[in-house]
mmCIF file of C-alpha atoms in Angstrom:
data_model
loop_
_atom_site.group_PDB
_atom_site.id
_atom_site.type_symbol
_atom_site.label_atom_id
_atom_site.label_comp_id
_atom_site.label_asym_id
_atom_site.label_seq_id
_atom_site.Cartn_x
_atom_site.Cartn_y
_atom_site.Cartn_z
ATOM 1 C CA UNK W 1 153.677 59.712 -62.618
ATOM 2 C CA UNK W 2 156.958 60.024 -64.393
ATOM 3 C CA UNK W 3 159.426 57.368 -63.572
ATOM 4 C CA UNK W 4 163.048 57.752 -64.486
ATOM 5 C CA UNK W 5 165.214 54.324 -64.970
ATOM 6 C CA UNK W 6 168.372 55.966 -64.356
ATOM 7 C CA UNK W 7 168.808 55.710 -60.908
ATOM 8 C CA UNK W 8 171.013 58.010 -59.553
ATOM 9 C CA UNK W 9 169.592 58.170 -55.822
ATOM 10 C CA UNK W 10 168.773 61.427 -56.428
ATOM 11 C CA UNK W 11 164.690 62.535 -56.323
ATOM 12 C CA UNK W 12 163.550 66.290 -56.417
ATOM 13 C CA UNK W 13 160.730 67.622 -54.087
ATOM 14 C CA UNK W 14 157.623 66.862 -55.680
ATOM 15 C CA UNK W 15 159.648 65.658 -59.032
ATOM 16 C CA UNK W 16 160.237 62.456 -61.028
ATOM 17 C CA UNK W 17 160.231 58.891 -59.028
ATOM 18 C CA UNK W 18 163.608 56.937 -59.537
ATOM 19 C CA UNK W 19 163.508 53.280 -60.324
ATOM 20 C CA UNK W 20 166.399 50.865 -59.690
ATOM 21 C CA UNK W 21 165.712 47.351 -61.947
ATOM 22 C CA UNK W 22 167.045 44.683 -59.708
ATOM 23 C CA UNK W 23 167.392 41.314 -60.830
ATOM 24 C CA UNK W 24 164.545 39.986 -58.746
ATOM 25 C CA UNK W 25 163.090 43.040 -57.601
ATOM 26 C CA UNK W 26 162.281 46.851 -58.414
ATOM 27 C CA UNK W 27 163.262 49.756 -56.215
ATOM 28 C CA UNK W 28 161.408 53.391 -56.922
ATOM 29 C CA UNK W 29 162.307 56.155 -54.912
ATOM 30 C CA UNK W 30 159.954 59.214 -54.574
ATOM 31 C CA UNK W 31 159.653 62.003 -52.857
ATOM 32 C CA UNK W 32 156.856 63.143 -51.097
ATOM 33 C CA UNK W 33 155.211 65.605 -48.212
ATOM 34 C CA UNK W 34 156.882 69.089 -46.854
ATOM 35 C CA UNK W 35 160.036 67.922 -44.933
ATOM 36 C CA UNK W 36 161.288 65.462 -48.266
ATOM 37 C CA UNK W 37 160.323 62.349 -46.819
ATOM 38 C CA UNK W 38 161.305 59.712 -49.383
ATOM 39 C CA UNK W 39 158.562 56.894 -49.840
ATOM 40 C CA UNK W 40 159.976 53.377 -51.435
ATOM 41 C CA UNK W 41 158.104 50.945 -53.359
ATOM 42 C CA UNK W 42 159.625 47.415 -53.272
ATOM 43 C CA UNK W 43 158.120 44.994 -56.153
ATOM 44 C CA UNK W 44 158.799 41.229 -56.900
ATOM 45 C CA UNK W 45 159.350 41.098 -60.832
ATOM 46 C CA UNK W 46 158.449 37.351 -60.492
ATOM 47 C CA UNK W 47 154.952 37.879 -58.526
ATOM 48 C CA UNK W 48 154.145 41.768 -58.668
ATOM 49 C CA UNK W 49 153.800 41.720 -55.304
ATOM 50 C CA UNK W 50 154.342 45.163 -53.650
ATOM 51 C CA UNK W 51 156.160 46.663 -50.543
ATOM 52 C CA UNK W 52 156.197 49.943 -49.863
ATOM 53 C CA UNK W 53 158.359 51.666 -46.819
ATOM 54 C CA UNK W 54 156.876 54.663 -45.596
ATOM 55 C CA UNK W 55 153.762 55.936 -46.665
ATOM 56 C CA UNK W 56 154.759 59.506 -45.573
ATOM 57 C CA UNK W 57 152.280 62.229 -47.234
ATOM 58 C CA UNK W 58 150.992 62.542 -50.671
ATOM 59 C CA UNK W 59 148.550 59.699 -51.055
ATOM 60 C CA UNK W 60 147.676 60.746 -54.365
ATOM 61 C CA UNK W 61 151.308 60.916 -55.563
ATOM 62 C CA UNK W 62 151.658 57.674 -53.891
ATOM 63 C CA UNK W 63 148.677 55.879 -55.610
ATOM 64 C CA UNK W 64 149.996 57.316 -58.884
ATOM 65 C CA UNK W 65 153.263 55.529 -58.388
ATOM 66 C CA UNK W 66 151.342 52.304 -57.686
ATOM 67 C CA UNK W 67 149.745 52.909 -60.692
ATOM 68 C CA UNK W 68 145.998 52.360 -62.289
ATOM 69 C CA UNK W 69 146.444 50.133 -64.772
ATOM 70 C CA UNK W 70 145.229 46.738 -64.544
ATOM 71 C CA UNK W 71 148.587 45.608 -64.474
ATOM 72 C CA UNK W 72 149.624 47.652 -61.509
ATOM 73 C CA UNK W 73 151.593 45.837 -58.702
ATOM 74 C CA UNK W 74 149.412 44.732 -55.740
ATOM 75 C CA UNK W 75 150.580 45.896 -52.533
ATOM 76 C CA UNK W 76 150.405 43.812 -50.028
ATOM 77 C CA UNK W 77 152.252 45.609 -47.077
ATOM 78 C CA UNK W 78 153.433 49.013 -45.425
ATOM 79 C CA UNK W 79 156.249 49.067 -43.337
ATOM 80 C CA UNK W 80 156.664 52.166 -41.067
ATOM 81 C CA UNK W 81 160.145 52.832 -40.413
ATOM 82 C CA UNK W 82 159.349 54.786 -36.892
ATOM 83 C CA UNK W 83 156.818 56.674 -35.342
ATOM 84 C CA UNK W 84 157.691 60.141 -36.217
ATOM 85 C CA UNK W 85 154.328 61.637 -37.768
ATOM 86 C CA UNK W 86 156.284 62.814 -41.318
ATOM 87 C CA UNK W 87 156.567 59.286 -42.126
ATOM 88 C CA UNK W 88 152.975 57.979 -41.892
ATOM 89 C CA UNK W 89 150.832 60.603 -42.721
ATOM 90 C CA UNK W 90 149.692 58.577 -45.771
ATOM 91 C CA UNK W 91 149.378 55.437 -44.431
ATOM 92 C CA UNK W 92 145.467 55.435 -43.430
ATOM 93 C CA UNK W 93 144.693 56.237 -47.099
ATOM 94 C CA UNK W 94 147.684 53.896 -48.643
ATOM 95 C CA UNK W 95 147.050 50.861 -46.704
ATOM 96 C CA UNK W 96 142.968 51.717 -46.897
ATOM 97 C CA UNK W 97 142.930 51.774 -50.549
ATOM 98 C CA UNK W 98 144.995 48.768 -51.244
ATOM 99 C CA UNK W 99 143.759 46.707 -48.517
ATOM 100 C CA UNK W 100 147.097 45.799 -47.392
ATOM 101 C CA UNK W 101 148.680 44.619 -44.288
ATOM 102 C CA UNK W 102 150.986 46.942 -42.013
ATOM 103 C CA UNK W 103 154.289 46.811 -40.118
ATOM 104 C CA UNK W 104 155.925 48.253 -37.653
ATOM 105 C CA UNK W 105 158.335 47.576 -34.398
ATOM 106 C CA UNK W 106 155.850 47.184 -31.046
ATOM 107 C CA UNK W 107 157.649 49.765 -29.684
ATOM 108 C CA UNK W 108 156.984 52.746 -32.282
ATOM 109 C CA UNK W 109 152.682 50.694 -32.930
ATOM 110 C CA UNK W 110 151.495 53.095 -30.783
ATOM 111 C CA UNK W 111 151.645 56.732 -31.988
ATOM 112 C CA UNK W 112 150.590 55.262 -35.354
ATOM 113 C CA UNK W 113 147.202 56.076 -36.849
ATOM 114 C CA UNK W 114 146.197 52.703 -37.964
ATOM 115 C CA UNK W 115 147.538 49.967 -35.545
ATOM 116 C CA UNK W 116 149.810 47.671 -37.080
ATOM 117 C CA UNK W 117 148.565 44.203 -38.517
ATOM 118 C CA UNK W 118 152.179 42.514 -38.174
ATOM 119 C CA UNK W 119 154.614 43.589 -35.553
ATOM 120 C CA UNK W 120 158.205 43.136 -36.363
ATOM 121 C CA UNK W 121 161.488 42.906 -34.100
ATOM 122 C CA UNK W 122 165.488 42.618 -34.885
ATOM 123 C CA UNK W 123 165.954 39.413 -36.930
ATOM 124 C CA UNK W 124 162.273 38.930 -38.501
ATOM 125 C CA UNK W 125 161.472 39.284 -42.225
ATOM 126 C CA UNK W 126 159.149 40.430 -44.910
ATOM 127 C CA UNK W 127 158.174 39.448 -47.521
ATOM 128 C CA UNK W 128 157.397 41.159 -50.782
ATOM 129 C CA UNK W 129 156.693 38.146 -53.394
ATOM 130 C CA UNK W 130 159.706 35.901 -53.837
ATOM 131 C CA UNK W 131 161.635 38.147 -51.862
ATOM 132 C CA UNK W 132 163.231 38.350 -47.921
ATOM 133 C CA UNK W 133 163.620 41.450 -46.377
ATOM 134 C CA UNK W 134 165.603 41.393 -42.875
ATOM 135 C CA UNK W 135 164.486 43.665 -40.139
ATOM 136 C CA UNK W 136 167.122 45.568 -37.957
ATOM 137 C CA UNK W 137 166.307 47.025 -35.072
ATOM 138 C CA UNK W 138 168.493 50.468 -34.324
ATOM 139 C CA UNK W 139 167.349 51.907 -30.820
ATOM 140 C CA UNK W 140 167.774 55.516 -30.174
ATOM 141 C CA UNK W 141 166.382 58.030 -33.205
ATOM 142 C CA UNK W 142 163.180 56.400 -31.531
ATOM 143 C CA UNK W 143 162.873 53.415 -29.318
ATOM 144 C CA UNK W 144 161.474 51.120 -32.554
ATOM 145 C CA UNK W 145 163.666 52.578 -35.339
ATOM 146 C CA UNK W 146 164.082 49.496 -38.007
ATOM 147 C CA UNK W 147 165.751 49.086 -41.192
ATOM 148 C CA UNK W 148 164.916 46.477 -43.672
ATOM 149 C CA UNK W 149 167.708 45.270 -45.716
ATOM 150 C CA UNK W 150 167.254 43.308 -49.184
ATOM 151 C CA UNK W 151 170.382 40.515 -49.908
ATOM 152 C CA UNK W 152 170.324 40.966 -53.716
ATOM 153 C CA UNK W 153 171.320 36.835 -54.885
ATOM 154 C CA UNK W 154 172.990 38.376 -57.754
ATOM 155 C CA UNK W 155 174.261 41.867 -56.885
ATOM 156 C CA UNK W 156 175.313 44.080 -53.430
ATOM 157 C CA UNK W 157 173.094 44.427 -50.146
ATOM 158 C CA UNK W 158 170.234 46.696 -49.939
ATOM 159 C CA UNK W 159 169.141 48.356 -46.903
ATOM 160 C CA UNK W 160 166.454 50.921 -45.992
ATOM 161 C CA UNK W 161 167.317 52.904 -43.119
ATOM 162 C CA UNK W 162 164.515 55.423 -42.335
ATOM 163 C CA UNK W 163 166.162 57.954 -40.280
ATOM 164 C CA UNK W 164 168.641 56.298 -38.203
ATOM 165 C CA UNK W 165 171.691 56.683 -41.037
ATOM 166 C CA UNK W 166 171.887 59.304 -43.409
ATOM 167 C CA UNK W 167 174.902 60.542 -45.684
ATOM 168 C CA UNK W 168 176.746 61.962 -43.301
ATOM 169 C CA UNK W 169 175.861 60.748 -40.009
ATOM 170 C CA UNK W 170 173.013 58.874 -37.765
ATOM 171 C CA UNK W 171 169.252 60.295 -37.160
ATOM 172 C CA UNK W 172 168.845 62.746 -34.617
ATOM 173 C CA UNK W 173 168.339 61.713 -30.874
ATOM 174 C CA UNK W 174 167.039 63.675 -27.752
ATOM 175 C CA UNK W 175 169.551 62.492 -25.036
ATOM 176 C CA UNK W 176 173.458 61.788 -25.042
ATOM 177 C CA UNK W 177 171.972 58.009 -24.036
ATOM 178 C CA UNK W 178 170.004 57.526 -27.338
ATOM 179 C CA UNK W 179 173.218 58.886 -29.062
ATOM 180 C CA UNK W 180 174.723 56.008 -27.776
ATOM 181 C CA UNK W 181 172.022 53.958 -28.316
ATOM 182 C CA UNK W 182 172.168 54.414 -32.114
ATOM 183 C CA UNK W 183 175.707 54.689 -33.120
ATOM 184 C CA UNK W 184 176.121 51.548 -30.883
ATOM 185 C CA UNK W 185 173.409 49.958 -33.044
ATOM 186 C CA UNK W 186 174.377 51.108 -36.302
ATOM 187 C CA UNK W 187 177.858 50.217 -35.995
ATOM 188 C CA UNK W 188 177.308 46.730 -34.269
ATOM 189 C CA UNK W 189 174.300 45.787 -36.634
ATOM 190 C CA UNK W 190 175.142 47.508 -39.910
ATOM 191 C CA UNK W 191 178.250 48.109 -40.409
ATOM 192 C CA UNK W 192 179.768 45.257 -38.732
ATOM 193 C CA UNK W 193 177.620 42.994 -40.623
ATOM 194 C CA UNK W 194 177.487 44.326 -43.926
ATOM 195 C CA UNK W 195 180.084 44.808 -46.885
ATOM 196 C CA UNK W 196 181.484 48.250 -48.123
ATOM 197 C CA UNK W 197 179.102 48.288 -51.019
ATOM 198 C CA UNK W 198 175.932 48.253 -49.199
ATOM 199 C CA UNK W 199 173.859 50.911 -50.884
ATOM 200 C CA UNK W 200 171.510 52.180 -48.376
ATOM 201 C CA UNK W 201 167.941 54.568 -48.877
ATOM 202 C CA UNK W 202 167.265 56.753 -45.641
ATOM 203 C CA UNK W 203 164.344 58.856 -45.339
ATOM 204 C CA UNK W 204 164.894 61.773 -46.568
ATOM 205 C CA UNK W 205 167.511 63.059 -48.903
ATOM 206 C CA UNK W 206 170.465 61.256 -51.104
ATOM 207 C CA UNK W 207 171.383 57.989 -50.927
ATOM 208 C CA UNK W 208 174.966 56.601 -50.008
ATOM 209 C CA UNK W 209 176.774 53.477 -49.536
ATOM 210 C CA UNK W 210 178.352 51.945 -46.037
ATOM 211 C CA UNK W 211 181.993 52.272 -48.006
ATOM 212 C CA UNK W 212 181.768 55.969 -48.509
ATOM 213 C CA UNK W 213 180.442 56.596 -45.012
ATOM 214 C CA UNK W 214 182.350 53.400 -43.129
ATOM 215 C CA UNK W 215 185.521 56.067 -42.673
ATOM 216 C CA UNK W 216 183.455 58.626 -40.707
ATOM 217 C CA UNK W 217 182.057 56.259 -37.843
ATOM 218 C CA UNK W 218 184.481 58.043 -34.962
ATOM 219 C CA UNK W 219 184.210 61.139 -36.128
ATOM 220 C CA UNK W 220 180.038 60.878 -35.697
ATOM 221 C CA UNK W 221 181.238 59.297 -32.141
ATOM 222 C CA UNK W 222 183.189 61.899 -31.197
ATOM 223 C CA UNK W 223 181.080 65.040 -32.044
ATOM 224 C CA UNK W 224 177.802 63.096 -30.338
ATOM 225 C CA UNK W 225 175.276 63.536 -33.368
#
C-alpha cells in the first residue's frame, strides 16, 4: 500500500492512501469499494493503538493499510458511522482478523452484520491509545448517524462526519422531517460548537473545513437538501 504524507484531502478511487502526521496521532485516508466510500485509520503515535472509521469494502486494501509488518498498529476498534450497507461491508473480515472491538449508535446496531461490542450515544468517547474521540449524534441521514471528533492539544479540531456533512451540504434524507432533523443537528452540534478551522473527513469524497462551508448553512436550509 502506497501512502502519501502530503495530505491534501484528496484520495483517488482505488489509488494512494493519504496520511495526515498529527502531533499525537496519525490520520490516513483511503478510498475504498464502488460508491468511494472513504475508510479512516486513526493511530496513537505514543501507543500504536488503532481506530479505524468505517470498514466499508476492500478488506484486503484495508489490511494492507494496517500493514504486515511486525510493527503494524494494533487495532483495537471499528466505529461504524451509520447503517447504510456501503459503509460496513468490510467490517466482518476487518474486525474478524484483528480481533477488535466494534461501535456503533443503538439505533443504526441493528442492520449491521456483526452486532456491535460497544454502543455509543451523543456525548460518549473513544478511545484510540492516548487519545479522546467525542461522539456526536446527528439524527436524520439515518436515525444513529454519529460523528467522532478529535480535539488536537496542539493544533485545530478534527471531526469525522460519515455522511451527514459533506462539502457542500448535509447527507441525504428521505422525508422533509429528517431534513430538519439533520441541519438542526449539524448546525446546533457542529457548527455551533466548533471553530471555523475545523477540518472535517465525510464519507465519501473531499474533505473541507466548517469555515469554508459555515457561509452556506441557509442556503442548505432553504433549498431542503
Amino acid at each position: 500500500m502506497n501512502v502519501s504524507e502530503d495530505y491534501t484531502g484528496h484520495v483517488e478511487p482505488g489509488g494512494d492512501a493519504a496520511r495526515r502526521t498529527l502531533e499525537k496521532l496519525t490520520i490516513t485516508k483511503l478510498s475504498v469499494g464502488p460508491m468511494d466510500n472513504n475508510a479512516y485509520l486513526l493511530v496513537c503515535r505514543a501507543t500504536n493503538e488503532a481506530l479505524l472509521v468505517d470498514a466499508a469494502a476492500d478488506p484486503e486494501r484495508i489490511s494492507d493499510l494496517i500493514g504486515h509488518a511486525e510493527d503494524r498498529p494494533t487495532l483495537r476498534t471499528v466505529v461504524t458511522t451509520h447503517q447504510h450497507p456501503d459503509h460496513w461491508q468490510a467490517l466482518g473480515a476487518v474486525a474478524g482478523a484483528n480481533g477488535a472491538y466494534t461501535a456503533a449508535h443503538p439505533a443504526d446496531a441493528e442492520p449491521l452484520p456483526v452486532p456491535p461490542d460497544h454502543l455509543v450515544e451523543q456525548g460518549d468517547t473513544l478511545s484510540v491509545g492516548e487519545c479522546t474521540l467525542e461522539v456526536i449524534h446527528l439524527r436524520g441521514h439515518t436515525p444513529g448517524s454519529i460523528a467522532l471528533l478529535y480535539r488536537d492539544p496542539t493544533g485545530h479540531p478534527h471531526l469525522f462526519t460519515g455522511d451527514s456533512l459533506f462539502p457542500g451540504g448535509v447527507g441525504k434524507t428521505g422525508s422533509p422531517d429528517d431534513f430538519t432533523s439533520l441541519i438542526d443537528d449539524v448546525e446546533q452540534r457542529v457548527f455551533a460548537e466548533l471553530p471555523d478551522d475545523t477540518w472535517f473527513y465525510p464519507g465519501h469524497g473531499d474533505d473541507s473545513t466548517l469555515g469554508a462551508e459555515r457561509p452556506k448553512l441557509a442556503e442548505w436550509r432553504d433549498r431542503g437538501w
